[in-house]
Amino acid sequence: MHTAALKTVDWRSDTVTQPTPGMRQAMFSAPLGDDVFADDPSVNALQDQMAALLGFEAALFVPTGTQSNLCAILAHCQRGDEYIVGQMAHCYRWEGGGAAVFGSVQPQPLNHQADGTLALADIEAAIKPDDAHFARTRLLTLENTLGGKLLPFDYVQQATALAQSRGLARHLDGARLFNAATAQAALTGTDARVEARRIAQCFDSVSVCLSKGLGAPVGSVLCGSREFVSRAHRVRKMAGGGMRQAGVLAAAGSYALTHQVDRLAQDHALARQLAQGLSGIAGLVVEAPQTNIVFVDLVGPAKERAPELMAFLAARGILTTGLYRLRFVAHLDVDAAGVDVTLAALREFFQA
Ligand SMILES: *Cc1c(COP(=O)(O)O)cnc(C)c1O
C-alpha cells in the first residue's frame, strides 16, 4: 500500500504482507497440476516439506487457518464430542463457532493464565467422566503463540502429556508456530526449525499459517498421521476447500519455508525496538513483546484521547488495531524507519 504522498506503516497484522520478489518468481514458475486429482506437484512438495520439517507422516494444504482448525477438530471429534480450548483461542473465539455449527462439536472453553497457558488443574477438572450426562471429552487444543506469547516449552510438554494420559487427542493451532519457535530458539540457542519440530512433536496434529509472518499470500498447512490427514481431507472437501491449480499458492508457501523463516527474528527485534520507544511515553503501558506483537494500553488522560489518537495516526499513514488497547504487529513490510515514524508520531501526539 504505497502512494506517492504517504508511505503507510501498516501494523494491523502480519497478514498484510505482500509477496516478496523471490516469492513472486517462485509462484510464476511453479509446476502445476490439479490438486483435487492430487497431482499438483507444487502442492505435494509443500505438503511433504512441512510434514518432514515438523516430523509428521502427512500434511494437507488448506486455504485458511480457520478451515485448517475446522478440519482438525472435525477429524479428531464426532458429533457430541467436546474439545478443551482457551477462551481467547482462535479456534474457539474467532472462527464463527464453526466446530459447533458444522461438526456439532461442543467447545469447553477455559480461562487463560496471565502467561497464556491453561492451568493443568483446570484442564484436568474439565475432562468429563464417561457418563451419559456429559459430552465426550475428546481433544485438547493449544495455541502457540497466543496473543504473541510463547507458551513455555515445559508447560507444552506437561499439558500434552496430561491430555495423552487421559486419552485425549492433542491439536496445536500453530498459526504462528515459527514465531514461537524463533523465540524459543533464542532461549535455547538452537534453530527455529529444530524448536518448531520439538513443539510440534508434542501434538497429534499441528496447523501452521503461511499467510502471517512467513509472508505468503494465502494458505495454511495441517499436519498429522496419514490416517488423520485422510479424515481431514474429507472435511476439507465438505468445506469446499479442494483447490485445483493450487500450486501457484503452495509455491509461495514453500518459498516462505525455505527463505523466510530466519527473518522472523528481525520482526521480533523490531517489536522490541517499538516497545522500548513506546514505554518512554507517559500514558502508555506497554507489554514487553516475546515475539512480533506489541500490546499497548492507554491509561489515565491518554485513554480519553484514544479516538483522537487513532485519527491522528491514520492521517499519518500509521495503521493499528484496537482503541484503548492498541496492537502493533511487526512483519516483513515494516522496517526500522517505520518504527521511527511511529514513535515520532506518538511522541508528537502526547508531546512526550
Ligand atoms: C490467523 C490465525 C488463524 C487463521 O486465520 P485465517 O485468517 O483463517 O487464515 C488461526 N489461528 C490463529 C491463532 C491465528 O492467528
XYZ file of C-alpha atoms and ligand atoms in Angstrom:
367
model
C 0.000 0.000 0.000
C 2.110 2.852 -1.258
C 1.010 6.219 -2.531
C 3.234 8.971 -3.792
C 2.397 11.236 -0.882
C 2.252 8.857 2.048
C 4.123 5.688 2.891
C 1.853 3.567 5.024
C 3.238 1.903 8.130
C 0.798 -0.966 8.497
C 0.930 -2.523 11.981
C -2.570 -4.024 11.792
C -1.461 -7.607 11.240
C 1.275 -9.805 9.833
C -1.354 -10.929 7.309
C -0.934 -7.712 5.287
C 2.460 -8.700 3.889
C 2.959 -8.634 0.121
C 4.787 -11.488 -1.617
C 8.488 -10.652 -1.985
C 10.062 -10.576 -5.480
C 11.647 -14.003 -4.899
C 8.300 -15.406 -3.798
C 6.516 -13.964 -6.845
C 9.138 -15.587 -9.063
C 8.579 -18.937 -7.322
C 4.835 -18.593 -7.884
C 5.353 -17.614 -11.511
C 7.469 -20.630 -12.305
C 5.663 -23.238 -10.153
C 4.811 -26.510 -11.919
C 1.036 -27.037 -11.651
C -1.470 -29.857 -11.756
C -4.952 -30.394 -10.344
C -4.778 -30.870 -6.594
C -8.238 -32.453 -6.433
C -6.650 -35.238 -8.501
C -3.685 -34.986 -6.080
C -1.320 -34.341 -8.980
C -0.253 -30.751 -8.396
C 3.497 -31.172 -7.849
C 3.892 -27.855 -6.038
C 1.119 -28.648 -3.541
C 2.559 -32.117 -2.985
C 6.030 -30.653 -2.487
C 4.789 -28.144 0.100
C 2.864 -30.827 1.999
C 5.906 -33.114 2.005
C 8.195 -30.262 3.045
C 6.047 -29.242 6.023
C 5.418 -32.836 7.143
C 9.142 -33.613 7.024
C 10.086 -30.374 8.767
C 7.679 -30.928 11.664
C 8.108 -34.705 11.846
C 4.686 -35.943 10.701
C 3.636 -38.649 8.231
C 1.452 -36.364 6.152
C 0.169 -32.842 5.610
C -2.704 -31.058 3.872
C -2.641 -27.647 2.180
C -5.755 -25.635 3.080
C -6.896 -22.164 2.032
C -7.073 -20.649 5.539
C -6.096 -21.269 9.139
C -9.759 -21.234 10.080
C -10.506 -24.081 7.696
C -7.402 -25.907 8.913
C -8.599 -25.810 12.533
C -12.097 -26.861 11.439
C -10.677 -29.824 9.523
C -8.568 -30.768 12.548
C -11.364 -30.570 15.107
C -13.798 -32.482 12.892
C -11.141 -35.089 12.092
C -10.471 -35.658 15.800
C -14.059 -35.417 17.078
C -17.503 -36.861 16.339
C -20.895 -35.203 16.933
C -21.458 -34.811 20.656
C -17.757 -34.811 21.483
C -16.122 -31.768 23.056
C -12.758 -30.058 22.825
C -10.972 -28.205 25.612
C -9.809 -24.806 24.420
C -8.782 -21.372 25.726
C -11.326 -18.539 25.972
C -9.156 -16.381 23.726
C -8.100 -19.169 21.357
C -8.715 -18.554 17.675
C -10.423 -21.943 17.243
C -12.941 -21.048 19.942
C -13.480 -17.306 19.816
C -12.604 -16.176 16.321
C -13.948 -18.831 13.952
C -17.675 -18.144 13.991
C -18.376 -21.200 16.130
C -17.548 -23.388 13.115
C -16.810 -26.579 15.048
C -20.256 -26.375 16.674
C -22.055 -25.249 13.517
C -20.562 -27.714 11.053
C -19.496 -30.563 13.328
C -21.838 -30.488 16.346
C -18.662 -30.496 18.409
C -19.009 -28.623 21.693
C -16.225 -26.381 22.957
C -15.238 -26.450 26.628
C -13.524 -23.068 26.986
C -11.143 -22.392 29.897
C -9.742 -19.083 31.123
C -6.106 -18.388 30.361
C -3.431 -17.709 32.951
C -1.511 -14.445 32.561
C 1.190 -16.218 30.521
C -1.369 -17.542 28.034
C -1.381 -21.114 29.368
C -4.412 -23.123 30.501
C -3.813 -24.298 34.091
C -3.175 -28.048 34.240
C -5.657 -28.331 37.118
C -8.322 -26.616 35.010
C -7.686 -28.985 32.096
C -7.853 -31.957 34.463
C -11.095 -30.706 36.014
C -12.691 -30.128 32.598
C -12.193 -33.722 31.410
C -15.589 -35.371 31.878
C -16.057 -38.926 33.130
C -17.681 -41.456 30.808
C -21.279 -40.731 31.786
C -24.346 -40.202 29.602
C -24.875 -36.757 31.151
C -21.717 -35.395 29.605
C -20.315 -34.718 26.202
C -17.336 -36.979 25.479
C -14.141 -35.019 26.098
C -12.067 -35.901 23.090
C -9.469 -33.239 22.317
C -7.194 -30.606 23.843
C -6.291 -27.663 21.615
C -3.489 -25.233 22.453
C -2.364 -22.148 20.550
C 1.304 -21.097 20.291
C 1.990 -18.242 20.098
C -1.165 -16.933 21.763
C -1.543 -13.163 21.526
C 2.162 -13.055 20.703
C 3.076 -15.024 23.838
C 5.329 -18.064 23.683
C 3.926 -20.940 25.755
C 6.772 -22.226 27.961
C 8.027 -25.476 26.443
C 7.922 -27.422 29.727
C 4.269 -26.364 30.037
C 3.528 -27.601 26.491
C 5.098 -30.947 27.400
C 3.136 -31.224 30.648
C -0.241 -30.202 29.201
C 0.032 -32.513 26.206
C 1.267 -35.403 28.386
C -1.718 -34.882 30.676
C -4.099 -34.936 27.705
C -2.486 -38.063 26.305
C -2.630 -39.854 29.660
C -6.386 -39.186 29.740
C -6.916 -40.474 26.209
C -7.403 -37.079 24.546
C -6.085 -36.152 21.132
C -3.932 -33.001 21.013
C -4.122 -30.275 18.374
C -1.870 -27.246 18.093
C -3.117 -24.097 16.411
C 0.362 -23.060 15.375
C -0.710 -20.220 13.111
C 2.456 -18.517 14.392
C 4.403 -21.681 15.243
C 7.544 -20.313 13.598
C 7.336 -17.138 15.688
C 7.099 -19.344 18.790
C 9.989 -21.452 17.527
C 12.090 -18.359 16.800
C 11.566 -17.041 20.340
C 12.249 -20.489 21.801
C 15.405 -20.857 19.732
C 16.655 -17.558 21.166
C 16.238 -19.081 24.657
C 17.826 -22.439 23.895
C 20.476 -21.269 21.448
C 19.292 -23.665 18.729
C 17.489 -23.127 15.428
C 13.863 -22.150 14.766
C 13.298 -25.308 12.694
C 14.588 -27.524 15.497
C 12.309 -25.811 18.002
C 9.298 -25.867 15.654
C 9.700 -29.613 15.397
C 10.147 -30.067 19.172
C 6.947 -28.136 19.832
C 5.039 -29.900 17.040
C 6.038 -33.356 18.236
C 4.060 -32.846 21.466
C 0.855 -32.942 19.381
C -1.145 -35.312 17.186
C -1.901 -32.528 14.714
C -0.495 -29.079 14.003
C -1.812 -26.230 11.847
C 0.639 -23.612 10.547
C -0.277 -20.374 8.728
C 1.812 -19.458 5.704
C -0.022 -16.143 5.325
C 1.201 -14.438 8.515
C 4.831 -13.738 9.388
C 6.037 -16.248 6.799
C 4.745 -13.814 4.198
C 2.819 -15.995 1.728
C -0.374 -14.500 0.283
C -2.673 -17.404 1.199
C -2.753 -20.733 2.950
C -2.155 -22.977 5.924
C -0.817 -26.494 6.278
C -2.324 -29.111 8.593
C -0.009 -31.944 9.671
C -0.665 -35.300 11.318
C -0.652 -39.039 10.780
C -1.612 -40.373 7.352
C -4.897 -41.594 8.746
C -5.673 -38.240 10.427
C -4.859 -36.301 7.256
C -7.128 -38.526 5.197
C -10.020 -37.730 7.569
C -9.129 -34.008 7.470
C -9.044 -34.217 3.663
C -12.671 -35.400 3.663
C -13.667 -32.441 5.862
C -11.777 -30.067 3.586
C -13.813 -31.422 0.665
C -17.081 -30.868 2.542
C -15.969 -27.348 3.467
C -15.342 -26.566 -0.188
C -11.609 -26.289 0.280
C -10.492 -28.511 -2.610
C -8.499 -26.263 -4.947
C -7.264 -27.019 -8.454
C -4.026 -25.382 -9.762
C -3.276 -24.519 -6.131
C 0.449 -24.968 -6.721
C 0.676 -21.301 -7.629
C -0.142 -20.634 -3.957
C 1.685 -23.616 -2.492
C 4.890 -22.492 -4.226
C 4.712 -19.274 -2.226
C 4.439 -21.356 0.942
C 7.448 -23.499 0.039
C 9.432 -20.391 -0.764
C 8.482 -18.934 2.624
C 9.541 -22.090 4.484
C 12.864 -22.159 2.685
C 13.720 -18.443 2.659
C 11.608 -16.531 5.174
C 11.821 -18.399 8.474
C 15.135 -16.968 9.633
C 13.992 -13.403 9.088
C 11.253 -13.725 11.749
C 13.936 -12.837 14.317
C 14.104 -9.402 12.659
C 10.365 -8.897 13.259
C 10.870 -9.765 16.922
C 13.733 -7.276 17.183
C 11.592 -4.606 15.551
C 8.759 -5.271 18.007
C 11.195 -4.898 20.917
C 12.504 -1.653 19.446
C 8.979 -0.267 19.119
C 8.021 -1.382 22.644
C 11.117 0.188 24.124
C 10.388 3.533 22.480
C 6.708 3.475 23.427
C 7.430 2.653 27.067
C 9.063 6.076 27.448
C 5.754 7.847 26.701
C 3.555 8.805 29.673
C 0.009 7.417 29.451
C 1.094 4.256 27.622
C 1.525 0.924 29.378
C 3.496 -1.398 27.129
C 3.577 -5.177 27.406
C 7.126 -6.359 26.692
C 6.804 -8.426 23.470
C 8.039 -12.028 23.367
C 7.607 -12.283 19.604
C 6.256 -9.917 16.912
C 3.181 -8.452 18.651
C 3.181 -5.397 20.920
C 0.135 -4.533 23.054
C -0.136 -1.022 24.412
C -2.782 0.096 26.926
C -3.849 3.721 27.044
C -4.333 4.768 30.671
C -5.453 7.905 32.525
C -6.000 11.032 30.409
C -4.426 9.258 27.398
C -7.371 6.852 27.377
C -9.855 9.680 26.854
C -7.900 10.772 23.787
C -7.930 7.313 22.184
C -10.331 8.117 19.297
C -8.394 11.308 18.579
C -5.126 9.322 18.610
C -6.420 6.769 16.090
C -7.395 9.561 13.680
C -4.047 11.293 14.241
C -2.111 8.114 13.425
C -4.302 7.237 10.444
C -3.753 10.723 8.980
C -0.023 9.945 9.069
C -0.486 6.565 7.399
C 0.159 4.651 10.630
C -2.346 1.822 10.913
C -3.016 -0.224 14.060
C -5.946 -2.101 15.556
C -7.581 -1.625 18.959
C -8.611 1.575 20.688
C -7.787 1.599 24.404
C -5.560 -1.418 23.865
C -3.575 -0.932 20.687
C -1.966 -3.829 18.850
C 1.134 -3.365 16.720
C 2.274 -6.387 14.700
C 5.760 -6.417 13.169
C 6.246 -8.170 9.810
C 8.365 -8.122 6.680
C 6.768 -4.968 5.284
C 7.640 -2.737 8.256
C 11.186 -1.653 8.967
C 13.247 0.436 11.388
C 12.185 3.616 9.581
C 8.561 2.633 10.229
C 9.349 2.277 13.933
C 10.906 5.756 13.938
C 7.918 7.307 12.140
C 5.524 5.637 14.571
C 7.441 6.695 17.672
C 7.792 10.254 16.379
C 4.037 10.464 15.758
C 3.150 9.168 19.203
C 5.658 11.471 20.889
C 4.217 14.396 18.981
C 0.652 13.465 19.929
C 1.456 13.101 23.625
C 4.101 15.861 23.473
C 6.458 13.465 25.207
C -4.727 -16.025 11.834
C -4.978 -17.159 12.716
C -5.707 -18.272 12.305
C -6.308 -18.435 10.928
O -6.663 -17.313 10.260
P -7.211 -17.304 8.757
O -7.461 -15.850 8.564
O -8.419 -18.143 8.725
O -6.140 -17.841 7.882
C -5.873 -19.315 13.181
N -5.343 -19.257 14.409
C -4.624 -18.219 14.841
C -4.032 -18.257 16.194
C -4.427 -17.136 14.017
O -3.700 -16.096 14.456
